[in-house]
Amino acid sequence: MADGRNDGGQSSGPTARRIVLGSQLRKLREKAEISRADAGYQIRGSESKISRMELGRVGFKERDVEDLLSMYGVTEKDERDQFISLVRQSNEPGWWHRYSDLMPNWFTDYVGLEESASRIQTCELQFVPGLLQTEEYARVLASHGRPELSTDETERRVALRASRQKVLHRTDAPKLWAVIDESVLQRPIGGPRVLRDQIDHLLEVTRLPNISLQVVPYALSGYAAESSFTMLRFTEPELPDLVYIEHLGGAVYLDRREEIETYSRVIDRLAVDAETPSQTRQTLIKRRAEI
């Protein structure tokens, strides 16, 4: 029974706990050879509700979980108490809850999963990855290139990004491997000063042992990856590796084995095509001198 922490000590946020809880309930139901429809009837719901619960896409009510545990034959008090404890933990609002009015549901889920990942692998073709952006760089993007017209909402978006970055400085921080296209360093987001400060920041954070950055040179740009994406990997066995791809109208989450294998091959190719982390630092230093 999970207790909200994996074997490596990595903290799990409420989003991850919800998925773990759903997975454990699914295994109990299948072991008891009970259909989703029958389980749904037991909690005055539907088959689709059970499906959403087992995928961790909805919150859990203690009463529903109590009823399902009884139906699945879980009668031992300590085991039931562990499940109910996990229900309560999964319903605790994450730190990002105060920004929920700024985030669509698909991004709220991503932030929650990012918080629980043990490894984050990201490829960006246009901008510096969000976890590595300075506040000024983020402000220019959040204001659509008009930081002088920054609003309270803009500032909250910048604060949200800064809060996300704290994950990289925890004692149990995930490993971040980022690959950016060389054009990212040429794109004058915010003007020369903002870009120069951003490069300084990249030089600073890549000294951390858990952060690795590689630049794909122009000569090899666009061959391995046709779009930006992020792969999240977790220690919890109930949490599958996920590929997150954002687009104008929302985002796509990929978790099927063949999809993960496809993107894992892309990551391997990018690691070969890109400059090494050491070479990348020299590229950053050279580019900073040019600005």
mmCIF file of C-alpha atoms in Angstrom:
data_model
loop_
_atom_site.group_PDB
_atom_site.id
_atom_site.type_symbol
_atom_site.label_atom_id
_atom_site.label_comp_id
_atom_site.label_asym_id
_atom_site.label_seq_id
_atom_site.Cartn_x
_atom_site.Cartn_y
_atom_site.Cartn_z
ATOM 1 C CA MET A 1 0.000 0.000 0.000
ATOM 2 C CA ALA A 2 1.465 3.372 -0.998
ATOM 3 C CA ASP A 3 1.771 6.114 1.574
ATOM 4 C CA GLY A 4 2.401 9.020 -0.772
ATOM 5 C CA ARG A 5 6.177 8.575 -0.955
ATOM 6 C CA ASN A 6 8.058 6.240 -3.233
ATOM 7 C CA ASP A 7 10.958 4.010 -2.300
ATOM 8 C CA GLY A 8 13.497 6.649 -3.205
ATOM 9 C CA GLY A 9 12.016 9.233 -0.876
ATOM 10 C CA GLN A 10 10.602 11.345 -3.708
ATOM 11 C CA SER A 11 7.646 13.347 -2.470
ATOM 12 C CA SER A 12 4.397 12.702 -4.299
ATOM 13 C CA GLY A 13 1.958 15.522 -4.838
ATOM 14 C CA PRO A 14 -1.826 15.138 -4.715
ATOM 15 C CA THR A 15 -2.069 14.538 -8.484
ATOM 16 C CA ALA A 16 0.308 11.587 -8.279
ATOM 17 C CA ARG A 17 -1.392 10.214 -5.153
ATOM 18 C CA ARG A 18 -4.752 10.348 -6.965
ATOM 19 C CA ILE A 19 -3.362 8.293 -9.837
ATOM 20 C CA VAL A 20 -1.720 5.805 -7.470
ATOM 21 C CA LEU A 21 -4.952 5.419 -5.494
ATOM 22 C CA GLY A 22 -6.971 4.885 -8.663
ATOM 23 C CA SER A 23 -4.524 2.256 -9.870
ATOM 24 C CA GLN A 24 -4.696 0.377 -6.569
ATOM 25 C CA LEU A 25 -8.496 0.407 -6.598
ATOM 26 C CA ARG A 26 -8.494 -0.920 -10.160
ATOM 27 C CA LYS A 27 -6.246 -3.830 -9.152
ATOM 28 C CA LEU A 28 -8.532 -4.659 -6.219
ATOM 29 C CA ARG A 29 -11.603 -4.586 -8.475
ATOM 30 C CA GLU A 30 -9.992 -6.817 -11.084
ATOM 31 C CA LYS A 31 -8.778 -9.253 -8.421
ATOM 32 C CA ALA A 32 -12.339 -9.451 -7.082
ATOM 33 C CA GLU A 33 -13.585 -9.991 -10.689
ATOM 34 C CA ILE A 34 -16.085 -7.145 -10.421
ATOM 35 C CA SER A 35 -17.079 -5.089 -13.473
ATOM 36 C CA ARG A 36 -16.822 -1.310 -13.589
ATOM 37 C CA ALA A 37 -20.589 -1.146 -14.060
ATOM 38 C CA ASP A 38 -21.232 -3.137 -10.864
ATOM 39 C CA ALA A 39 -18.686 -1.083 -8.949
ATOM 40 C CA GLY A 40 -20.337 2.108 -10.188
ATOM 41 C CA TYR A 41 -23.743 0.891 -9.023
ATOM 42 C CA GLN A 42 -22.256 0.215 -5.568
ATOM 43 C CA ILE A 43 -21.332 3.903 -5.160
ATOM 44 C CA ARG A 44 -24.473 5.268 -6.829
ATOM 45 C CA GLY A 45 -22.470 6.180 -9.904
ATOM 46 C CA SER A 46 -21.746 4.938 -13.389
ATOM 47 C CA GLU A 47 -19.196 2.781 -15.169
ATOM 48 C CA SER A 48 -17.572 5.941 -16.573
ATOM 49 C CA LYS A 49 -17.197 7.362 -13.055
ATOM 50 C CA ILE A 50 -15.280 4.261 -11.961
ATOM 51 C CA SER A 51 -13.126 4.563 -15.076
ATOM 52 C CA ARG A 52 -12.289 8.195 -14.277
ATOM 53 C CA MET A 53 -11.538 7.315 -10.652
ATOM 54 C CA GLU A 54 -9.224 4.475 -11.646
ATOM 55 C CA LEU A 55 -7.359 6.768 -14.033
ATOM 56 C CA GLY A 56 -6.981 9.361 -11.275
ATOM 57 C CA ARG A 57 -8.819 12.028 -13.241
ATOM 58 C CA VAL A 58 -11.317 12.947 -10.533
ATOM 59 C CA GLY A 59 -11.183 13.473 -6.798
ATOM 60 C CA PHE A 60 -12.221 10.750 -4.356
ATOM 61 C CA LYS A 61 -14.900 10.767 -1.675
ATOM 62 C CA GLU A 62 -14.127 8.796 1.459
ATOM 63 C CA ARG A 63 -17.609 7.268 1.459
ATOM 64 C CA ASP A 64 -17.171 5.993 -2.116
ATOM 65 C CA VAL A 65 -13.798 4.428 -1.342
ATOM 66 C CA GLU A 66 -15.139 2.865 1.864
ATOM 67 C CA ASP A 67 -18.000 1.276 -0.106
ATOM 68 C CA LEU A 68 -15.679 0.027 -2.854
ATOM 69 C CA LEU A 69 -13.246 -1.476 -0.346
ATOM 70 C CA SER A 70 -16.124 -3.393 1.269
ATOM 71 C CA MET A 71 -17.273 -4.605 -2.140
ATOM 72 C CA TYR A 72 -13.731 -5.691 -3.050
ATOM 73 C CA GLY A 73 -13.355 -7.675 0.179
ATOM 74 C CA VAL A 74 -10.893 -5.382 1.961
ATOM 75 C CA THR A 75 -11.941 -5.749 5.592
ATOM 76 C CA GLU A 76 -8.666 -5.429 7.548
ATOM 77 C CA LYS A 77 -8.789 -2.119 9.437
ATOM 78 C CA ASP A 78 -5.162 -1.056 8.967
ATOM 79 C CA GLU A 79 -5.349 -1.577 5.214
ATOM 80 C CA ARG A 80 -8.608 0.344 4.969
ATOM 81 C CA ASP A 81 -7.150 3.160 7.072
ATOM 82 C CA GLN A 82 -4.190 3.413 4.695
ATOM 83 C CA PHE A 83 -6.535 3.800 1.742
ATOM 84 C CA ILE A 84 -8.573 6.484 3.493
ATOM 85 C CA SER A 85 -5.379 8.301 4.466
ATOM 86 C CA LEU A 86 -4.360 8.306 0.805
ATOM 87 C CA VAL A 87 -7.803 9.657 -0.137
ATOM 88 C CA ARG A 88 -7.286 12.591 2.217
ATOM 89 C CA GLN A 89 -3.775 13.239 0.925
ATOM 90 C CA SER A 90 -4.951 13.114 -2.692
ATOM 91 C CA ASN A 91 -7.613 15.699 -1.942
ATOM 92 C CA GLU A 92 -5.190 18.176 -0.391
ATOM 93 C CA PRO A 93 -4.753 21.203 -2.677
ATOM 94 C CA GLY A 94 -1.272 21.574 -4.137
ATOM 95 C CA TRP A 95 0.631 24.846 -3.878
ATOM 96 C CA TRP A 96 -0.572 25.609 -7.443
ATOM 97 C CA HIS A 97 -4.193 25.655 -6.288
ATOM 98 C CA ARG A 98 -4.003 29.415 -5.720
ATOM 99 C CA TYR A 99 -3.257 29.818 -9.433
ATOM 100 C CA SER A 100 -6.104 27.565 -10.596
ATOM 101 C CA ASP A 101 -7.965 30.496 -12.157
ATOM 102 C CA LEU A 102 -4.999 31.029 -14.505
ATOM 103 C CA MET A 103 -4.588 27.409 -15.554
ATOM 104 C CA PRO A 104 -6.826 25.213 -17.692
ATOM 105 C CA ASN A 105 -7.390 21.711 -16.321
ATOM 106 C CA TRP A 106 -4.929 20.107 -18.710
ATOM 107 C CA PHE A 107 -2.116 22.295 -17.415
ATOM 108 C CA THR A 108 -3.133 21.924 -13.771
ATOM 109 C CA ASP A 109 -2.644 18.175 -14.160
ATOM 110 C CA TYR A 110 0.754 18.728 -15.752
ATOM 111 C CA VAL A 111 2.003 20.963 -12.925
ATOM 112 C CA GLY A 112 0.853 18.380 -10.394
ATOM 113 C CA LEU A 113 2.688 15.588 -12.218
ATOM 114 C CA GLU A 114 5.796 17.713 -12.771
ATOM 115 C CA GLU A 115 5.928 18.184 -8.994
ATOM 116 C CA SER A 116 6.068 14.406 -8.520
ATOM 117 C CA ALA A 117 8.431 13.413 -11.333
ATOM 118 C CA SER A 118 11.817 11.864 -10.615
ATOM 119 C CA ARG A 119 13.149 12.780 -14.074
ATOM 120 C CA ILE A 120 12.063 15.538 -16.449
ATOM 121 C CA GLN A 121 13.305 15.381 -20.034
ATOM 122 C CA THR A 122 12.319 18.314 -22.227
ATOM 123 C CA CYS A 123 12.983 19.491 -25.760
ATOM 124 C CA GLU A 124 12.248 23.112 -26.686
ATOM 125 C CA LEU A 125 12.590 24.545 -30.187
ATOM 126 C CA GLN A 126 11.508 28.172 -29.638
ATOM 127 C CA PHE A 127 12.063 29.261 -26.054
ATOM 128 C CA VAL A 128 14.112 28.509 -22.986
ATOM 129 C CA PRO A 129 12.239 25.779 -21.043
ATOM 130 C CA GLY A 130 9.903 27.223 -18.415
ATOM 131 C CA LEU A 131 11.795 25.636 -15.524
ATOM 132 C CA LEU A 132 14.950 27.493 -16.601
ATOM 133 C CA GLN A 133 13.533 30.918 -17.446
ATOM 134 C CA THR A 134 14.394 34.115 -15.580
ATOM 135 C CA GLU A 135 11.501 36.219 -14.319
ATOM 136 C CA GLU A 136 12.120 38.888 -16.951
ATOM 137 C CA TYR A 137 12.239 36.360 -19.775
ATOM 138 C CA ALA A 138 9.021 34.774 -18.470
ATOM 139 C CA ARG A 139 7.404 38.197 -18.130
ATOM 140 C CA VAL A 140 8.079 39.040 -21.791
ATOM 141 C CA LEU A 141 6.456 35.768 -22.866
ATOM 142 C CA ALA A 142 3.506 36.119 -20.479
ATOM 143 C CA SER A 143 2.833 39.669 -21.726
ATOM 144 C CA HIS A 144 3.113 38.664 -25.399
ATOM 145 C CA GLY A 145 6.185 40.820 -25.845
ATOM 146 C CA ARG A 146 4.818 43.905 -24.056
ATOM 147 C CA PRO A 147 6.198 43.747 -20.501
ATOM 148 C CA GLU A 148 5.584 47.491 -20.102
ATOM 149 C CA LEU A 149 1.857 46.642 -20.218
ATOM 150 C CA SER A 150 2.172 43.934 -17.595
ATOM 151 C CA THR A 151 -1.012 43.358 -15.563
ATOM 152 C CA ASP A 152 -1.662 41.685 -12.221
ATOM 153 C CA GLU A 153 -2.560 38.531 -14.139
ATOM 154 C CA THR A 154 0.741 38.691 -16.000
ATOM 155 C CA GLU A 155 2.643 38.979 -12.732
ATOM 156 C CA ARG A 156 0.777 36.029 -11.276
ATOM 157 C CA ARG A 157 1.709 33.965 -14.330
ATOM 158 C CA VAL A 158 5.340 34.893 -13.776
ATOM 159 C CA ALA A 159 5.010 33.965 -10.089
ATOM 160 C CA LEU A 160 3.489 30.620 -11.057
ATOM 161 C CA ARG A 161 6.476 29.852 -13.272
ATOM 162 C CA ALA A 162 8.900 30.870 -10.517
ATOM 163 C CA SER A 163 7.059 28.617 -8.052
ATOM 164 C CA ARG A 164 7.316 25.687 -10.456
ATOM 165 C CA GLN A 165 11.089 26.170 -10.581
ATOM 166 C CA LYS A 166 11.414 25.498 -6.853
ATOM 167 C CA VAL A 167 11.065 21.789 -7.619
ATOM 168 C CA LEU A 168 14.635 21.855 -8.972
ATOM 169 C CA HIS A 169 16.057 23.045 -5.648
ATOM 170 C CA ARG A 170 14.412 20.560 -3.282
ATOM 171 C CA THR A 171 16.528 18.072 -1.370
ATOM 172 C CA ASP A 172 14.824 15.361 -3.448
ATOM 173 C CA ALA A 173 14.885 17.390 -6.674
ATOM 174 C CA PRO A 174 14.188 15.588 -9.945
ATOM 175 C CA LYS A 175 16.820 15.257 -12.638
ATOM 176 C CA LEU A 176 16.204 17.776 -15.420
ATOM 177 C CA TRP A 177 17.632 17.102 -18.866
ATOM 178 C CA ALA A 178 16.833 19.890 -21.313
ATOM 179 C CA VAL A 179 17.648 20.211 -25.002
ATOM 180 C CA ILE A 180 17.141 23.483 -26.840
ATOM 181 C CA ASP A 181 17.537 24.401 -30.467
ATOM 182 C CA GLU A 182 20.402 26.803 -31.191
ATOM 183 C CA SER A 183 17.853 29.308 -32.505
ATOM 184 C CA VAL A 184 16.606 29.769 -28.922
ATOM 185 C CA LEU A 185 19.865 31.561 -28.126
ATOM 186 C CA GLN A 186 19.491 33.814 -31.159
ATOM 187 C CA ARG A 187 15.870 34.798 -30.595
ATOM 188 C CA PRO A 188 16.035 38.229 -28.831
ATOM 189 C CA ILE A 189 13.229 37.671 -26.329
ATOM 190 C CA GLY A 190 12.956 40.940 -24.378
ATOM 191 C CA GLY A 191 15.977 42.488 -26.098
ATOM 192 C CA PRO A 192 19.747 42.085 -25.547
ATOM 193 C CA ARG A 193 19.789 42.667 -21.775
ATOM 194 C CA VAL A 194 17.019 40.156 -21.029
ATOM 195 C CA LEU A 195 18.618 37.540 -23.268
ATOM 196 C CA ARG A 196 22.066 38.136 -21.774
ATOM 197 C CA ASP A 197 20.679 37.777 -18.244
ATOM 198 C CA GLN A 198 18.884 34.621 -19.336
ATOM 199 C CA ILE A 199 22.117 33.121 -20.629
ATOM 200 C CA ASP A 200 23.832 34.061 -17.352
ATOM 201 C CA HIS A 201 21.072 32.215 -15.529
ATOM 202 C CA LEU A 202 21.541 29.123 -17.700
ATOM 203 C CA LEU A 203 25.263 29.162 -16.966
ATOM 204 C CA GLU A 204 24.482 29.356 -13.250
ATOM 205 C CA VAL A 205 21.774 26.686 -12.955
ATOM 206 C CA THR A 206 23.607 24.171 -15.116
ATOM 207 C CA ARG A 207 26.252 24.008 -12.394
ATOM 208 C CA LEU A 208 23.676 22.153 -10.289
ATOM 209 C CA PRO A 209 24.248 18.375 -10.372
ATOM 210 C CA ASN A 210 20.609 17.605 -11.240
ATOM 211 C CA ILE A 211 20.377 19.925 -14.277
ATOM 212 C CA SER A 212 21.804 19.139 -17.691
ATOM 213 C CA LEU A 213 21.449 21.357 -20.781
ATOM 214 C CA GLN A 214 22.394 20.589 -24.372
ATOM 215 C CA VAL A 215 22.112 22.738 -27.508
ATOM 216 C CA VAL A 216 21.273 21.257 -30.909
ATOM 217 C CA PRO A 217 23.352 23.135 -33.510
ATOM 218 C CA TYR A 218 21.751 24.567 -36.630
ATOM 219 C CA ALA A 219 23.337 21.893 -38.801
ATOM 220 C CA LEU A 220 21.318 19.169 -37.060
ATOM 221 C CA SER A 221 18.258 21.219 -36.131
ATOM 222 C CA GLY A 222 14.869 19.672 -36.795
ATOM 223 C CA TYR A 223 15.987 16.136 -37.610
ATOM 224 C CA ALA A 224 15.365 14.328 -34.333
ATOM 225 C CA ALA A 225 12.367 16.312 -33.067
ATOM 226 C CA GLU A 226 9.712 18.128 -35.073
ATOM 227 C CA SER A 227 8.054 19.785 -32.089
ATOM 228 C CA SER A 228 8.634 20.622 -28.450
ATOM 229 C CA PHE A 229 7.722 17.992 -25.847
ATOM 230 C CA THR A 230 8.403 16.910 -22.275
ATOM 231 C CA MET A 231 8.715 13.391 -20.894
ATOM 232 C CA LEU A 232 8.018 12.840 -17.206
ATOM 233 C CA ARG A 233 9.336 9.740 -15.481
ATOM 234 C CA PHE A 234 8.286 8.555 -12.025
ATOM 235 C CA THR A 235 9.579 6.145 -9.415
ATOM 236 C CA GLU A 236 6.112 4.922 -8.387
ATOM 237 C CA PRO A 237 5.319 1.733 -10.347
ATOM 238 C CA GLU A 238 1.667 2.796 -10.665
ATOM 239 C CA LEU A 239 2.663 5.965 -12.525
ATOM 240 C CA PRO A 240 3.536 5.383 -16.177
ATOM 241 C CA ASP A 241 6.059 7.485 -18.023
ATOM 242 C CA LEU A 242 4.231 10.346 -19.740
ATOM 243 C CA VAL A 243 4.921 12.502 -22.772
ATOM 244 C CA TYR A 244 3.335 15.958 -22.618
ATOM 245 C CA ILE A 245 2.821 17.952 -25.824
ATOM 246 C CA GLU A 246 1.231 21.382 -25.589
ATOM 247 C CA HIS A 247 -0.594 23.097 -28.449
ATOM 248 C CA LEU A 248 -2.667 26.251 -28.877
ATOM 249 C CA GLY A 249 -5.940 24.677 -27.803
ATOM 250 C CA GLY A 250 -4.732 22.396 -25.037
ATOM 251 C CA ALA A 251 -2.320 19.535 -24.515
ATOM 252 C CA VAL A 252 -1.882 15.838 -25.271
ATOM 253 C CA TYR A 253 -0.668 13.232 -22.791
ATOM 254 C CA LEU A 254 0.861 10.067 -24.256
ATOM 255 C CA ASP A 255 1.493 7.009 -22.103
ATOM 256 C CA ARG A 256 1.140 3.929 -24.312
ATOM 257 C CA ARG A 257 4.243 1.768 -24.460
ATOM 258 C CA GLU A 258 4.821 2.281 -28.175
ATOM 259 C CA GLU A 259 4.439 6.062 -27.802
ATOM 260 C CA ILE A 260 6.935 6.195 -24.939
ATOM 261 C CA GLU A 261 9.374 4.073 -26.941
ATOM 262 C CA THR A 262 9.071 6.439 -29.916
ATOM 263 C CA TYR A 263 9.887 9.487 -27.815
ATOM 264 C CA SER A 264 12.618 7.648 -25.921
ATOM 265 C CA ARG A 265 14.313 7.053 -29.282
ATOM 266 C CA VAL A 266 13.935 10.769 -30.069
ATOM 267 C CA ILE A 267 15.590 11.618 -26.733
ATOM 268 C CA ASP A 268 18.456 9.244 -27.509
ATOM 269 C CA ARG A 269 18.940 10.856 -30.928
ATOM 270 C CA LEU A 270 18.829 14.360 -29.456
ATOM 271 C CA ALA A 271 21.468 13.437 -26.883
ATOM 272 C CA VAL A 272 23.778 12.406 -29.740
ATOM 273 C CA ASP A 273 22.975 15.281 -32.124
ATOM 274 C CA ALA A 274 23.277 17.994 -29.477
ATOM 275 C CA GLU A 275 26.461 19.447 -28.105
ATOM 276 C CA THR A 276 27.618 17.887 -24.856
ATOM 277 C CA PRO A 277 26.790 19.799 -21.661
ATOM 278 C CA SER A 278 30.401 21.012 -21.542
ATOM 279 C CA GLN A 279 30.326 22.152 -25.177
ATOM 280 C CA THR A 280 26.958 23.790 -24.513
ATOM 281 C CA ARG A 281 28.469 25.905 -21.732
ATOM 282 C CA GLN A 282 31.099 27.138 -24.179
ATOM 283 C CA THR A 283 28.361 27.957 -26.696
ATOM 284 C CA LEU A 284 26.490 29.927 -24.025
ATOM 285 C CA ILE A 285 29.635 31.862 -23.093
ATOM 286 C CA LYS A 286 30.366 32.625 -26.755
ATOM 287 C CA ARG A 287 26.794 33.734 -27.443
ATOM 288 C CA ARG A 288 26.745 35.961 -24.365
ATOM 289 C CA ALA A 289 29.888 37.726 -25.590
ATOM 290 C CA GLU A 290 28.222 38.376 -28.950
ATOM 291 C CA ILE A 291 25.198 40.142 -27.466
#
